[in-house]
mmCIF file with all atom_site columns, C-alpha atoms in Angstrom:
data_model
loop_
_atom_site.group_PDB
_atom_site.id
_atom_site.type_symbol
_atom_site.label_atom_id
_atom_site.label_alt_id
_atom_site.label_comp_id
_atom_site.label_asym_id
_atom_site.label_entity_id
_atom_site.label_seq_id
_atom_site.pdbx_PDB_ins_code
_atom_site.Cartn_x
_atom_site.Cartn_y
_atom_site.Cartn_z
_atom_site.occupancy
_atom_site.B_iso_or_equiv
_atom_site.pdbx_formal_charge
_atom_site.auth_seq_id
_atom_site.auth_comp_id
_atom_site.auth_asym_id
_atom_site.auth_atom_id
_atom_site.pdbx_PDB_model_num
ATOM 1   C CA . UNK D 1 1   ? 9.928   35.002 15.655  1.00 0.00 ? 195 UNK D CA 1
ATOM 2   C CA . UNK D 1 2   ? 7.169   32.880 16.189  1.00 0.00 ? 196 UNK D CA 1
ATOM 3   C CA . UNK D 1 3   ? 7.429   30.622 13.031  1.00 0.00 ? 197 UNK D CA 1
ATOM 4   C CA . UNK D 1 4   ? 11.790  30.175 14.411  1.00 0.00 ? 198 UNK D CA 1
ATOM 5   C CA . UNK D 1 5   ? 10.351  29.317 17.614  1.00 0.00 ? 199 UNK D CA 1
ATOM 6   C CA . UNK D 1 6   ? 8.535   26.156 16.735  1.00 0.00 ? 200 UNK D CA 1
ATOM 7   C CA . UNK D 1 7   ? 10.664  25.363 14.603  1.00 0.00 ? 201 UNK D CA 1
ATOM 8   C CA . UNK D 1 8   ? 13.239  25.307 16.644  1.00 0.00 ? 202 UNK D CA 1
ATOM 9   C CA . UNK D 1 9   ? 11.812  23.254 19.540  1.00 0.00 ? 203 UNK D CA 1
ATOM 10  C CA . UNK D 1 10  ? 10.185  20.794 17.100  1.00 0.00 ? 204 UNK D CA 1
ATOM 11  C CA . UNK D 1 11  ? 13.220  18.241 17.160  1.00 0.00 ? 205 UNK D CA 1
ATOM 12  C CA . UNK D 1 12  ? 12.229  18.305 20.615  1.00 0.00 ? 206 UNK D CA 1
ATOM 13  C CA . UNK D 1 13  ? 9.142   15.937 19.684  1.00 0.00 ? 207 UNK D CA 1
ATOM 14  C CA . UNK D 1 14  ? 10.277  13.676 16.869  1.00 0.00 ? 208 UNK D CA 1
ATOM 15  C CA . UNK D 1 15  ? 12.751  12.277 14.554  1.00 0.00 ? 209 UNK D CA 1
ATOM 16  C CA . UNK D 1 16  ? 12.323  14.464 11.697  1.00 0.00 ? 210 UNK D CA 1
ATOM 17  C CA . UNK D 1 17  ? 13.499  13.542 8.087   1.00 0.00 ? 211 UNK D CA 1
ATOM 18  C CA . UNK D 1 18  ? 13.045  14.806 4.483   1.00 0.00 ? 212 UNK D CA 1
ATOM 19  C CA . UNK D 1 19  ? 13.222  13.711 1.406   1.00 0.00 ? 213 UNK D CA 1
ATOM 20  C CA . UNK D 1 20  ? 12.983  15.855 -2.172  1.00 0.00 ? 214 UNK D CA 1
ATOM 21  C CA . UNK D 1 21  ? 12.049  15.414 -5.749  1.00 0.00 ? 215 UNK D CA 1
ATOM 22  C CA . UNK D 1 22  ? 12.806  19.429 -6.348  1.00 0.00 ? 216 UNK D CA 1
ATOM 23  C CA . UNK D 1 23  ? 15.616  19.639 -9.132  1.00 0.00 ? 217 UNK D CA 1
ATOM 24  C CA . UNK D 1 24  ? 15.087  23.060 -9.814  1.00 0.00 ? 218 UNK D CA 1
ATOM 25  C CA . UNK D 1 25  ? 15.447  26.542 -7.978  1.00 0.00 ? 219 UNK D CA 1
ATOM 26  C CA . UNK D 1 26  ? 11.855  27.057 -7.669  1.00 0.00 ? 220 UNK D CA 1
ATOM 27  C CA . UNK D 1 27  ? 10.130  29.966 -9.115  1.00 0.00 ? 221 UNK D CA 1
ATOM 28  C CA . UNK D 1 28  ? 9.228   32.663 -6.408  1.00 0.00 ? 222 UNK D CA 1
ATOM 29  C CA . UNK D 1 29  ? 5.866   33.166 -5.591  1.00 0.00 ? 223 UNK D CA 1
ATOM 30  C CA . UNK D 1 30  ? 5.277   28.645 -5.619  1.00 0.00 ? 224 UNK D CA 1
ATOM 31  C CA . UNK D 1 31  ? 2.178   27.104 -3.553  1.00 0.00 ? 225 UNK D CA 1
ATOM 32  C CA . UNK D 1 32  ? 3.204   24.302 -1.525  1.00 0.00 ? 226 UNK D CA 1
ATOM 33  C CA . UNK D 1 33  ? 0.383   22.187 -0.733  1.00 0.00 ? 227 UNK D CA 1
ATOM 34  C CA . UNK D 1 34  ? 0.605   19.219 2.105   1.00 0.00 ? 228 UNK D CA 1
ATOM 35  C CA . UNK D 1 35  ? -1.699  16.968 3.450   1.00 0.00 ? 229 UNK D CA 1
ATOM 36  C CA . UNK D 1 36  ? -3.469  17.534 6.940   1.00 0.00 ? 230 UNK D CA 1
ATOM 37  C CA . UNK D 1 37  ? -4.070  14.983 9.678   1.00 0.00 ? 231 UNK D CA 1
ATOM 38  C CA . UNK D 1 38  ? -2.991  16.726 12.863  1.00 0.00 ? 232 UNK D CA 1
ATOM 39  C CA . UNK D 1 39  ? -2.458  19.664 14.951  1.00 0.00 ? 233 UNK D CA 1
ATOM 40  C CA . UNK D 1 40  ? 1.318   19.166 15.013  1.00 0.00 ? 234 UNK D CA 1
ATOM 41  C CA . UNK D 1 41  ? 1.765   18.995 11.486  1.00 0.00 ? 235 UNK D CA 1
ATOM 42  C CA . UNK D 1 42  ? 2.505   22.261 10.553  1.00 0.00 ? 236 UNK D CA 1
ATOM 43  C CA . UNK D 1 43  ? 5.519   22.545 12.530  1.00 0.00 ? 237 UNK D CA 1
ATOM 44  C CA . UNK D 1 44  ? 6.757   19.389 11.057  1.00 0.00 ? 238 UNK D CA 1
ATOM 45  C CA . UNK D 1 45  ? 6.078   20.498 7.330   1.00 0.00 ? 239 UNK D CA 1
ATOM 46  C CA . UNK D 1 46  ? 7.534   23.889 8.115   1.00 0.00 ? 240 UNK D CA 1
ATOM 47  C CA . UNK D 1 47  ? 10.451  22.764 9.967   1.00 0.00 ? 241 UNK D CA 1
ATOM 48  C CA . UNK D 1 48  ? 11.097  20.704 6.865   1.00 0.00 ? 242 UNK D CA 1
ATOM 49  C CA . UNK D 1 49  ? 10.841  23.488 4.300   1.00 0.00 ? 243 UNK D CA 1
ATOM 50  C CA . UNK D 1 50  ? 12.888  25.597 6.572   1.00 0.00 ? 244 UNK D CA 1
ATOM 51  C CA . UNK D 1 51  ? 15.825  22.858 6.139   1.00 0.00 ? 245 UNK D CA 1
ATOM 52  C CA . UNK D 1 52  ? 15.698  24.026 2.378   1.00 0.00 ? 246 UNK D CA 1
ATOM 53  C CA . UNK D 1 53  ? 15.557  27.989 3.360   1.00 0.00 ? 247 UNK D CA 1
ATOM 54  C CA . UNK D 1 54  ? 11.805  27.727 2.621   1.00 0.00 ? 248 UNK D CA 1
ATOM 55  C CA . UNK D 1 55  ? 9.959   30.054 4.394   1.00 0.00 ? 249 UNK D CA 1
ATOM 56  C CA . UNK D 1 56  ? 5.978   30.331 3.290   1.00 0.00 ? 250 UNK D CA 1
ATOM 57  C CA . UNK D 1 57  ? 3.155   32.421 4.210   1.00 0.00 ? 251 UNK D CA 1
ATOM 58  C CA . UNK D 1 58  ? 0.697   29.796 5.823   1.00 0.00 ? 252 UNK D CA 1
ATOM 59  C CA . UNK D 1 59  ? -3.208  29.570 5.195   1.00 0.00 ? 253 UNK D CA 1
ATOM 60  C CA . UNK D 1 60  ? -4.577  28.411 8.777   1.00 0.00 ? 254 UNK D CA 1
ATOM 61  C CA . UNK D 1 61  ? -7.514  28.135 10.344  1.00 0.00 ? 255 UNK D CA 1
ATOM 62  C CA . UNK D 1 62  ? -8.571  31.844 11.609  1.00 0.00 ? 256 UNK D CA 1
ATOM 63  C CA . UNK D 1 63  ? -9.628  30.506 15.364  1.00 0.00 ? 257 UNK D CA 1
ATOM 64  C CA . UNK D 1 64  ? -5.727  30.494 16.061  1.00 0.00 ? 258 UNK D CA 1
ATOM 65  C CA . UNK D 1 65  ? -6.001  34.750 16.131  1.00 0.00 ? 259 UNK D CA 1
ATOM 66  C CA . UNK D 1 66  ? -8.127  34.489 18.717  1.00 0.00 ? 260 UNK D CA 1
ATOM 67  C CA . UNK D 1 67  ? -5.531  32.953 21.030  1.00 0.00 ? 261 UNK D CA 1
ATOM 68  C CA . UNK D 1 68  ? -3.670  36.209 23.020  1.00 0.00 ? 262 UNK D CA 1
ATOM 69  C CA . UNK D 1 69  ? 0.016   36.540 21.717  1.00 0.00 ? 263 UNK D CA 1
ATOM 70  C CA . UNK D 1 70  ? -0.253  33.753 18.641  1.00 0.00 ? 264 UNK D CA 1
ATOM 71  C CA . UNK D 1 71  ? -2.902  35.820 17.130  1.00 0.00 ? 265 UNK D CA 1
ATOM 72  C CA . UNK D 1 72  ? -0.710  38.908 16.860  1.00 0.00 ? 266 UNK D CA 1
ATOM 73  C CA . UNK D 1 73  ? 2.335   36.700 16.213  1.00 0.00 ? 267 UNK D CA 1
ATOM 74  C CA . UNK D 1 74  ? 1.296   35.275 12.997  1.00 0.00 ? 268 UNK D CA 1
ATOM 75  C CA . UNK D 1 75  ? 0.108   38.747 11.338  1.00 0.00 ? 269 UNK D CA 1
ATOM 76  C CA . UNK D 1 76  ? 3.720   40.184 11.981  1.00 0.00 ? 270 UNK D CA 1
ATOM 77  C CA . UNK D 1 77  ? 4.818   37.241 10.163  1.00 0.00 ? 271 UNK D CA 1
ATOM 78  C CA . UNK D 1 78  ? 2.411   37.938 7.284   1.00 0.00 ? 272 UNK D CA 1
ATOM 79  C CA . UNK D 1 79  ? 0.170   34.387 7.405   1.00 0.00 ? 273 UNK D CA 1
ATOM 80  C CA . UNK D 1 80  ? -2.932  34.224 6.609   1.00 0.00 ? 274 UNK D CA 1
ATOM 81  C CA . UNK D 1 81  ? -6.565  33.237 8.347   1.00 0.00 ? 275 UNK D CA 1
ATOM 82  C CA . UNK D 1 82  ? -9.019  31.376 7.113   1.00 0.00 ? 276 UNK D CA 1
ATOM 83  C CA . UNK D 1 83  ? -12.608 32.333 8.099   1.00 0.00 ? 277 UNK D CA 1
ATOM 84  C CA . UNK D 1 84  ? -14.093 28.765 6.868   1.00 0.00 ? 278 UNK D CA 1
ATOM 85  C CA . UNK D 1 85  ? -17.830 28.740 6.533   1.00 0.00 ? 279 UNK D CA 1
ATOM 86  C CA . UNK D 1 86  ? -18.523 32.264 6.474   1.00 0.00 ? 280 UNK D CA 1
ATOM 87  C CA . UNK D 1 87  ? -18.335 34.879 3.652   1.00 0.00 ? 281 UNK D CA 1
ATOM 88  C CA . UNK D 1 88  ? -15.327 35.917 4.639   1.00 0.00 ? 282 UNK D CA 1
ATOM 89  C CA . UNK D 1 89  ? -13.875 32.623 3.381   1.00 0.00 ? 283 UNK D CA 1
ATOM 90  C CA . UNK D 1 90  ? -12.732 33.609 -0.142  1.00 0.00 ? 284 UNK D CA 1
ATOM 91  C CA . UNK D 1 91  ? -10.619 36.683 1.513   1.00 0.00 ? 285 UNK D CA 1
ATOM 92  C CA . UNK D 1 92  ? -8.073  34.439 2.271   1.00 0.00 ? 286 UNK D CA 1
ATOM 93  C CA . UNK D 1 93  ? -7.368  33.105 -1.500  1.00 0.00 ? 287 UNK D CA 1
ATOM 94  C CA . UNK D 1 94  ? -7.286  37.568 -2.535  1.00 0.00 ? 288 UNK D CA 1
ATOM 95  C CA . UNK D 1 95  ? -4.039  37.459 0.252   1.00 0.00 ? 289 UNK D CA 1
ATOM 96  C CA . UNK D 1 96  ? -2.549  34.302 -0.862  1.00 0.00 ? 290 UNK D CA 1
ATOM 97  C CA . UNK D 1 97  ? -2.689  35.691 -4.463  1.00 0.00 ? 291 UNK D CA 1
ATOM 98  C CA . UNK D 1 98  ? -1.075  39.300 -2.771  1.00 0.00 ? 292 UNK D CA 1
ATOM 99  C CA . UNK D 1 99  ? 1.448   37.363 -1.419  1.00 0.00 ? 293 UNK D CA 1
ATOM 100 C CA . UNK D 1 100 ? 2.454   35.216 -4.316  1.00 0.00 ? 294 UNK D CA 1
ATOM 101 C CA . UNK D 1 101 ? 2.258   38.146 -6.432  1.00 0.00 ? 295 UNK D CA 1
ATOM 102 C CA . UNK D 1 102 ? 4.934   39.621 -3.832  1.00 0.00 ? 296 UNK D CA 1
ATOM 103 C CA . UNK D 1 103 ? 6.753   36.606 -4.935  1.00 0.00 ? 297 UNK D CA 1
ATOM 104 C CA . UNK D 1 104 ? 6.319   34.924 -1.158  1.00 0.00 ? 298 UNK D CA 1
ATOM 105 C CA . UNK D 1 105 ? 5.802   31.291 -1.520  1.00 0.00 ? 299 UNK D CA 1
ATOM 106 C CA . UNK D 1 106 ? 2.373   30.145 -0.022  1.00 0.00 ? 300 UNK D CA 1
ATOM 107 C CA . UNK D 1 107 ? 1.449   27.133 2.350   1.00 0.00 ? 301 UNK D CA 1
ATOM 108 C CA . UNK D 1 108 ? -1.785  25.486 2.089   1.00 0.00 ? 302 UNK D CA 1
ATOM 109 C CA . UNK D 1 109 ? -4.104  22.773 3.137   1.00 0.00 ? 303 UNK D CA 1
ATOM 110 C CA . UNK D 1 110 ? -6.027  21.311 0.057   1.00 0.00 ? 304 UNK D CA 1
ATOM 111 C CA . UNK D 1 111 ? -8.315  19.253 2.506   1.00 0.00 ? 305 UNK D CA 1
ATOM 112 C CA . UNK D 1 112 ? -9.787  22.809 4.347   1.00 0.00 ? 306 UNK D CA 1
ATOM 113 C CA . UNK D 1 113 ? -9.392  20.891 7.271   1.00 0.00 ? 307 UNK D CA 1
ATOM 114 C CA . UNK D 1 114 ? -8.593  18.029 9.724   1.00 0.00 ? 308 UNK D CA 1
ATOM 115 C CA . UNK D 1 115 ? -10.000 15.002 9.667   1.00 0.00 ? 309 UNK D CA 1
ATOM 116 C CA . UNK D 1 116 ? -12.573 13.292 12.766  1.00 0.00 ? 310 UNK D CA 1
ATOM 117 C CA . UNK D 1 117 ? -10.410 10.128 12.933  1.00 0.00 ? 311 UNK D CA 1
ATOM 118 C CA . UNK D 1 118 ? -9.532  9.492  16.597  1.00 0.00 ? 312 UNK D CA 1
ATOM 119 C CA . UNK D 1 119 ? -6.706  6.988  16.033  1.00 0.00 ? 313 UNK D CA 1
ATOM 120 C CA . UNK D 1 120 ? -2.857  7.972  15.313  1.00 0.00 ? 314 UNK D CA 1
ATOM 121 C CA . UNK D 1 121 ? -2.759  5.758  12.115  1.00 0.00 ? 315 UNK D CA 1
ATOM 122 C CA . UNK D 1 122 ? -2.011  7.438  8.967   1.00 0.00 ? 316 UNK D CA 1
ATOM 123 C CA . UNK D 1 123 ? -4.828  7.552  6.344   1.00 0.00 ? 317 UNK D CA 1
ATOM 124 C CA . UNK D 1 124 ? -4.719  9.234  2.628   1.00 0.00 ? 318 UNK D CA 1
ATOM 125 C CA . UNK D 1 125 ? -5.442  12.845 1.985   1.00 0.00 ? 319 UNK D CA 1
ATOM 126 C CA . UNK D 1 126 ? -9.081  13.347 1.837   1.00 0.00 ? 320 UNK D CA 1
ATOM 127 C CA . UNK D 1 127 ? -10.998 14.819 -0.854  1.00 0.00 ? 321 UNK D CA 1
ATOM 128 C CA . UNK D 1 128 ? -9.187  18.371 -1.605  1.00 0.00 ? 322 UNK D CA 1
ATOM 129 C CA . UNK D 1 129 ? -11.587 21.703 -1.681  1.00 0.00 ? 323 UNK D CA 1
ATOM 130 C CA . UNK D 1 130 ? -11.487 23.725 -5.033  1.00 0.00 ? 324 UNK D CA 1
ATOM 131 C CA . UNK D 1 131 ? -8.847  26.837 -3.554  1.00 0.00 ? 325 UNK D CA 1
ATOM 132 C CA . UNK D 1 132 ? -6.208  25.863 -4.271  1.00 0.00 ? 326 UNK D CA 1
ATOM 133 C CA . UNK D 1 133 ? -6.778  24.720 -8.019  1.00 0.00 ? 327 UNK D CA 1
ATOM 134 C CA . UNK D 1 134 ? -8.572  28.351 -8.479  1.00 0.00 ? 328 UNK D CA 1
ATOM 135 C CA . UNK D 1 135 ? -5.451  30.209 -6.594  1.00 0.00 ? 329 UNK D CA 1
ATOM 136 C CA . UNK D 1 136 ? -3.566  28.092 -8.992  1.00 0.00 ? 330 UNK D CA 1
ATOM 137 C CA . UNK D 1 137 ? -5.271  29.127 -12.192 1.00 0.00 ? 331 UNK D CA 1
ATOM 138 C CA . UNK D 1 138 ? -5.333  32.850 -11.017 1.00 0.00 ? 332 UNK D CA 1
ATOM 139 C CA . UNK D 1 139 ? -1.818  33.440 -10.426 1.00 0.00 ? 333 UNK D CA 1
ATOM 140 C CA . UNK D 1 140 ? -0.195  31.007 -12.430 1.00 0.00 ? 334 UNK D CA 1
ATOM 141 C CA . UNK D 1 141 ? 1.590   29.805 -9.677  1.00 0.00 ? 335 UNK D CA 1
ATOM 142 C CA . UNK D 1 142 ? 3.536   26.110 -9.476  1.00 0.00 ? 336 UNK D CA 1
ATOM 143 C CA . UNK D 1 143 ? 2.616   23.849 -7.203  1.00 0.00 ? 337 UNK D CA 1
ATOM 144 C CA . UNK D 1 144 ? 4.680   21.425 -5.087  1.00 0.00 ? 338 UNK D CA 1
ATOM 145 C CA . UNK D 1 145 ? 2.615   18.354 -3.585  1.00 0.00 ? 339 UNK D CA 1
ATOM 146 C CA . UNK D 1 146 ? 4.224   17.563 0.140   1.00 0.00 ? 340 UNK D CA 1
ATOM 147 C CA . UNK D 1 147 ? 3.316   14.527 1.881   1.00 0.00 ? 341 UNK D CA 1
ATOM 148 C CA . UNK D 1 148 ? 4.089   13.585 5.245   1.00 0.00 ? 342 UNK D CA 1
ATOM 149 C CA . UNK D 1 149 ? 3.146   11.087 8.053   1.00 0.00 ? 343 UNK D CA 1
ATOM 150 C CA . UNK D 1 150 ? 4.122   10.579 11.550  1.00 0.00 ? 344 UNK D CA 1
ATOM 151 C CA . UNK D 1 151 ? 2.602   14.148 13.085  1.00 0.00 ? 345 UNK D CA 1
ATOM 152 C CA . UNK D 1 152 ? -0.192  12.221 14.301  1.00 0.00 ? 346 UNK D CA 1
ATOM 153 C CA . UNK D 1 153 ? 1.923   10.174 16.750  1.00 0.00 ? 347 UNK D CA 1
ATOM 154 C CA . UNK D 1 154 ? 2.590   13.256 18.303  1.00 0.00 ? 348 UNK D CA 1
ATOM 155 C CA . UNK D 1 155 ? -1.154  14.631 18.183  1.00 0.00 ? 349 UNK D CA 1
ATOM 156 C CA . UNK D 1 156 ? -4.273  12.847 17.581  1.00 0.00 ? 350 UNK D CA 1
ATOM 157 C CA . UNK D 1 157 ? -7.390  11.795 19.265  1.00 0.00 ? 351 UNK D CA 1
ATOM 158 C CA . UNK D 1 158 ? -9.438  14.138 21.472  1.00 0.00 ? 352 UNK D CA 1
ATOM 159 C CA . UNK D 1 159 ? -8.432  17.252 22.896  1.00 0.00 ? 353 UNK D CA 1
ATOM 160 C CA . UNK D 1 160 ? -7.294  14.999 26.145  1.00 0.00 ? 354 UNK D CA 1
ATOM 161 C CA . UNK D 1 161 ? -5.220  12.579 24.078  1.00 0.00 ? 355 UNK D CA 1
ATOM 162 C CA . UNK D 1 162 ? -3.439  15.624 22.193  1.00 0.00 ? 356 UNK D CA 1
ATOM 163 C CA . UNK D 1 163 ? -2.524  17.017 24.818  1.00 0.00 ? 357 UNK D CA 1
ATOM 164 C CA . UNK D 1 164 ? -1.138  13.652 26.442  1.00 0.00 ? 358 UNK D CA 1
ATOM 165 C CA . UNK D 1 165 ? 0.896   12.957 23.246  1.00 0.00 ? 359 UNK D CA 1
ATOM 166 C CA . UNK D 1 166 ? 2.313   16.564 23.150  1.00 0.00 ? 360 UNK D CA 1
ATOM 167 C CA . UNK D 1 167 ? 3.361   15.907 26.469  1.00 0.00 ? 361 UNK D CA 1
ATOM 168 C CA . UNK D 1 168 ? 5.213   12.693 26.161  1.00 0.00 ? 362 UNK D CA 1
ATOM 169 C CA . UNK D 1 169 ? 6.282   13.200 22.640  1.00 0.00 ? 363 UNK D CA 1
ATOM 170 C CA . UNK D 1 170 ? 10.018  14.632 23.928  1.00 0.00 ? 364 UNK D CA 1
ATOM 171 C CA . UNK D 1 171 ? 10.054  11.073 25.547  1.00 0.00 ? 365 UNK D CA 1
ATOM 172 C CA . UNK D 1 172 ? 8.751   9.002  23.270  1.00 0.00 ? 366 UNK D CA 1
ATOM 173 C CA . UNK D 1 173 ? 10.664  10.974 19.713  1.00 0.00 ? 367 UNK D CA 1
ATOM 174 C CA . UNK D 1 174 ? 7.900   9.608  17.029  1.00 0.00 ? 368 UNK D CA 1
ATOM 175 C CA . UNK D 1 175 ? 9.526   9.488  13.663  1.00 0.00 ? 369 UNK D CA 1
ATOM 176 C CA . UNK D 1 176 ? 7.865   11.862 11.359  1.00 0.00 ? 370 UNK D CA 1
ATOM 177 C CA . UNK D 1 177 ? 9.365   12.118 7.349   1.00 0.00 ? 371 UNK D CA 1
ATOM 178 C CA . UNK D 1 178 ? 8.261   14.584 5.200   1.00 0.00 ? 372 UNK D CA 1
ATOM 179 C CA . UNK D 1 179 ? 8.559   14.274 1.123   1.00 0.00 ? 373 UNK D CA 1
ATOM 180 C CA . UNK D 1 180 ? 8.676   17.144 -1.210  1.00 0.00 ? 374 UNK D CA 1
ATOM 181 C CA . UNK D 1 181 ? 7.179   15.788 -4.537  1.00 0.00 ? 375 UNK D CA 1
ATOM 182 C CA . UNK D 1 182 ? 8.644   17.283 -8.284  1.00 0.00 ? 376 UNK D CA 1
ATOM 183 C CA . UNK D 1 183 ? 6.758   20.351 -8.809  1.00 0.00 ? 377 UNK D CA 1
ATOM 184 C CA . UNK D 1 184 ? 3.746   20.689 -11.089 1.00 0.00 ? 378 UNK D CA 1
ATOM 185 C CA . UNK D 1 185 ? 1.522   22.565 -12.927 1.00 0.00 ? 379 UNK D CA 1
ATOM 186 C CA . UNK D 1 186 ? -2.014  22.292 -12.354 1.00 0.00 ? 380 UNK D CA 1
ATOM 187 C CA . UNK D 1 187 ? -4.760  21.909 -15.290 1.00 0.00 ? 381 UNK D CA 1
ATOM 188 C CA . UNK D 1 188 ? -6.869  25.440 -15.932 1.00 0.00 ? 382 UNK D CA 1
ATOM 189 C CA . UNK D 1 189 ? -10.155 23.476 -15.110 1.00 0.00 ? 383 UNK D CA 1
ATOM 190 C CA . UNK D 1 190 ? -11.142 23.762 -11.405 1.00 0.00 ? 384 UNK D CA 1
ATOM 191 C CA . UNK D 1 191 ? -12.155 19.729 -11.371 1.00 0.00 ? 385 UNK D CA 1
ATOM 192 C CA . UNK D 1 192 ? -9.155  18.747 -13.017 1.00 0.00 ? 386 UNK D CA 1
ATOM 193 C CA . UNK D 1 193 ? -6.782  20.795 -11.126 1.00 0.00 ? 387 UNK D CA 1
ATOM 194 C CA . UNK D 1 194 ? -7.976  19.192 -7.968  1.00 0.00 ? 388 UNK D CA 1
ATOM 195 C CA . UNK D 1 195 ? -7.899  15.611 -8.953  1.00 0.00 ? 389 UNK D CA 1
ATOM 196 C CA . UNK D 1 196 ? -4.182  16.932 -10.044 1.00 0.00 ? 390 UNK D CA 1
ATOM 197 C CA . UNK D 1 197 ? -2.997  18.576 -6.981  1.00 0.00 ? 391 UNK D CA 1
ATOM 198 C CA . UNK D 1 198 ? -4.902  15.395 -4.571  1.00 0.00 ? 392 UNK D CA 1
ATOM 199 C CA . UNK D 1 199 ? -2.802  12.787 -6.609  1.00 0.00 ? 393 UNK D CA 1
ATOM 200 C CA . UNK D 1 200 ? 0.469   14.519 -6.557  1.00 0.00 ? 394 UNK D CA 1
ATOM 201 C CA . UNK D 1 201 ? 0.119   14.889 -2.726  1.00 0.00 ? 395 UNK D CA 1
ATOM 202 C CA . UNK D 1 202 ? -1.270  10.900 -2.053  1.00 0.00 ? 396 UNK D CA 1
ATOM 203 C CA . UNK D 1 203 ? 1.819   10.297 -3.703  1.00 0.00 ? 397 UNK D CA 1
ATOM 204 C CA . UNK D 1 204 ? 3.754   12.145 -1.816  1.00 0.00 ? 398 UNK D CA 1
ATOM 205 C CA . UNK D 1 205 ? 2.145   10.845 1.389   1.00 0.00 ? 399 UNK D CA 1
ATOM 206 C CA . UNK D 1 206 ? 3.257   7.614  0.315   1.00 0.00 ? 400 UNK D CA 1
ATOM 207 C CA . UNK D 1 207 ? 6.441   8.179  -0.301  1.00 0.00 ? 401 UNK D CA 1
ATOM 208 C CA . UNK D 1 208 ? 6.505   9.573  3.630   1.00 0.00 ? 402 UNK D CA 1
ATOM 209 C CA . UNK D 1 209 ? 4.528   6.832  5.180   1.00 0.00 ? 403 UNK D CA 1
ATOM 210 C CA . UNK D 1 210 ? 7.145   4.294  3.548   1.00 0.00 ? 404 UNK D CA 1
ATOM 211 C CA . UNK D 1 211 ? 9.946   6.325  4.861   1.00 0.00 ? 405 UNK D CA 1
ATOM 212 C CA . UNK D 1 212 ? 8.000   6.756  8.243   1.00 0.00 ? 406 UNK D CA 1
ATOM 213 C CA . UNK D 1 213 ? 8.038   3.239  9.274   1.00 0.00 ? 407 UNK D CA 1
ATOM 214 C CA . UNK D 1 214 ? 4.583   3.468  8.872   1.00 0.00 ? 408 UNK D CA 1
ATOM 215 C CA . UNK D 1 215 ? 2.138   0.433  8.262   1.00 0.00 ? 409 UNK D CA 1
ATOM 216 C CA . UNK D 1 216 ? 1.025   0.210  4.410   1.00 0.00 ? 410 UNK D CA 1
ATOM 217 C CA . UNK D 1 217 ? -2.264  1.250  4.306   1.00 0.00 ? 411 UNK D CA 1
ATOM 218 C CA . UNK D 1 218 ? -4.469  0.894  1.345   1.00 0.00 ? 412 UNK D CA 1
ATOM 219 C CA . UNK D 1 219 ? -7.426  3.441  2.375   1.00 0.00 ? 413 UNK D CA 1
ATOM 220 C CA . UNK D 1 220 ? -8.203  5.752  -0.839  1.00 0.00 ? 414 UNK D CA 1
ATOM 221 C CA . UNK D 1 221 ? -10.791 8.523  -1.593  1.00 0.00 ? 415 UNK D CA 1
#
């Protein structure tokens, strides 16, 4: 319910589009894998994977089951916190590997988190964390980069700013795109399969900030 929800009000905020490079029915159990640069861009990415009867288990930060009603709302739907910094961490890749194994597809975030940037520019994917190379390796699983831009017109900046963009975004309809790359398969070695995975999604990215509207930028890590 809660995953139809947003979804279904998030056309409320912004022009969505998507493009795809998928030319095959995708395996079950695939790890999608998107780049992260706002607190609205998880309803964008999963409205767009819902256009394509996509329906992932997400991997999200585990301060949003603290929050009365969304906590409970995302267990029912089977998604999955992330207890980053702790050693509780690594419990999070054993469920993603459940779920695939269940043959859900999985939605992750190879950056572990958001960026401090304050502006609403887009900027490439920072430096991915290991996970998802060694939830990769583990299960076999494809991966399919996604790259998007235009979420951060909606949210970015301090908490005040978020919440001033939220507000006005129904008004204001920022364009957001959001590009499925061709799906891949990572290399076995952890360092490799990260470089991989972080090129596959700055391309994607690109792809999105072109079809965005967005100002080339030439930022890379």
């Amino acid at each position: 319910m809660f995953s139809r929800t947003v979804i279904a009000l998030t056309p409320f905020f912004g022009r969505l589009t998507v493009t795809s490079e998928i030319k095959m029915r995708l395996p079950e159990g695939s790890i999608f894998v998107a780049n992260h640069d706002s607190l609205a861009d998880p309803a964008v990415v999963m409205a767009a994977l819902r256009s394509f009867d996509l329906k992932p288990v997400v991997l999200a930060t585990a301060g949003l089951w603290r929050i009365p009603l969304l906590g409970k709302a995302l267990s029912r739907e089977g998604h999955i916190p992330v207890h980053r910094g702790t050693a509780h961490a690594a419990l999070a890749l054993d469920a993603a590997a459940e779920a695939l194994a269940g043959g859900r597809h999985v939605l992750l975030y190879g950056e572990g988190g958001l960026p401090r940037r304050r502006d609403a520019a887009p900027t490439p994917p920072e430096p991915f964390r290991t996970g998802l190379a060694r939830l990769a390796r583990t299960t076999g699983a494809m991966v399919v980069p996604i790259g998007h831009a235009g979420a951060r017109r909606i949210a970015s900046g301090s908490p005040t700013k978020q919440l001033a963009g939220t507000l006005t975004a129904p008004i204001r309809r920022p364009r957001c795109h959001v590009h499925l790359g061709a799906p891949i398969r990572l290399p076995s070695e952890t360092d490799r399969g990260t470089r991989a995975a972080h090129q596959a999604v700055t391309a994607a990215w690109r792809t999105a900030v072109r079809a965005a509207g967005e100002p080339a930028l030439t930022t890379t890590h």
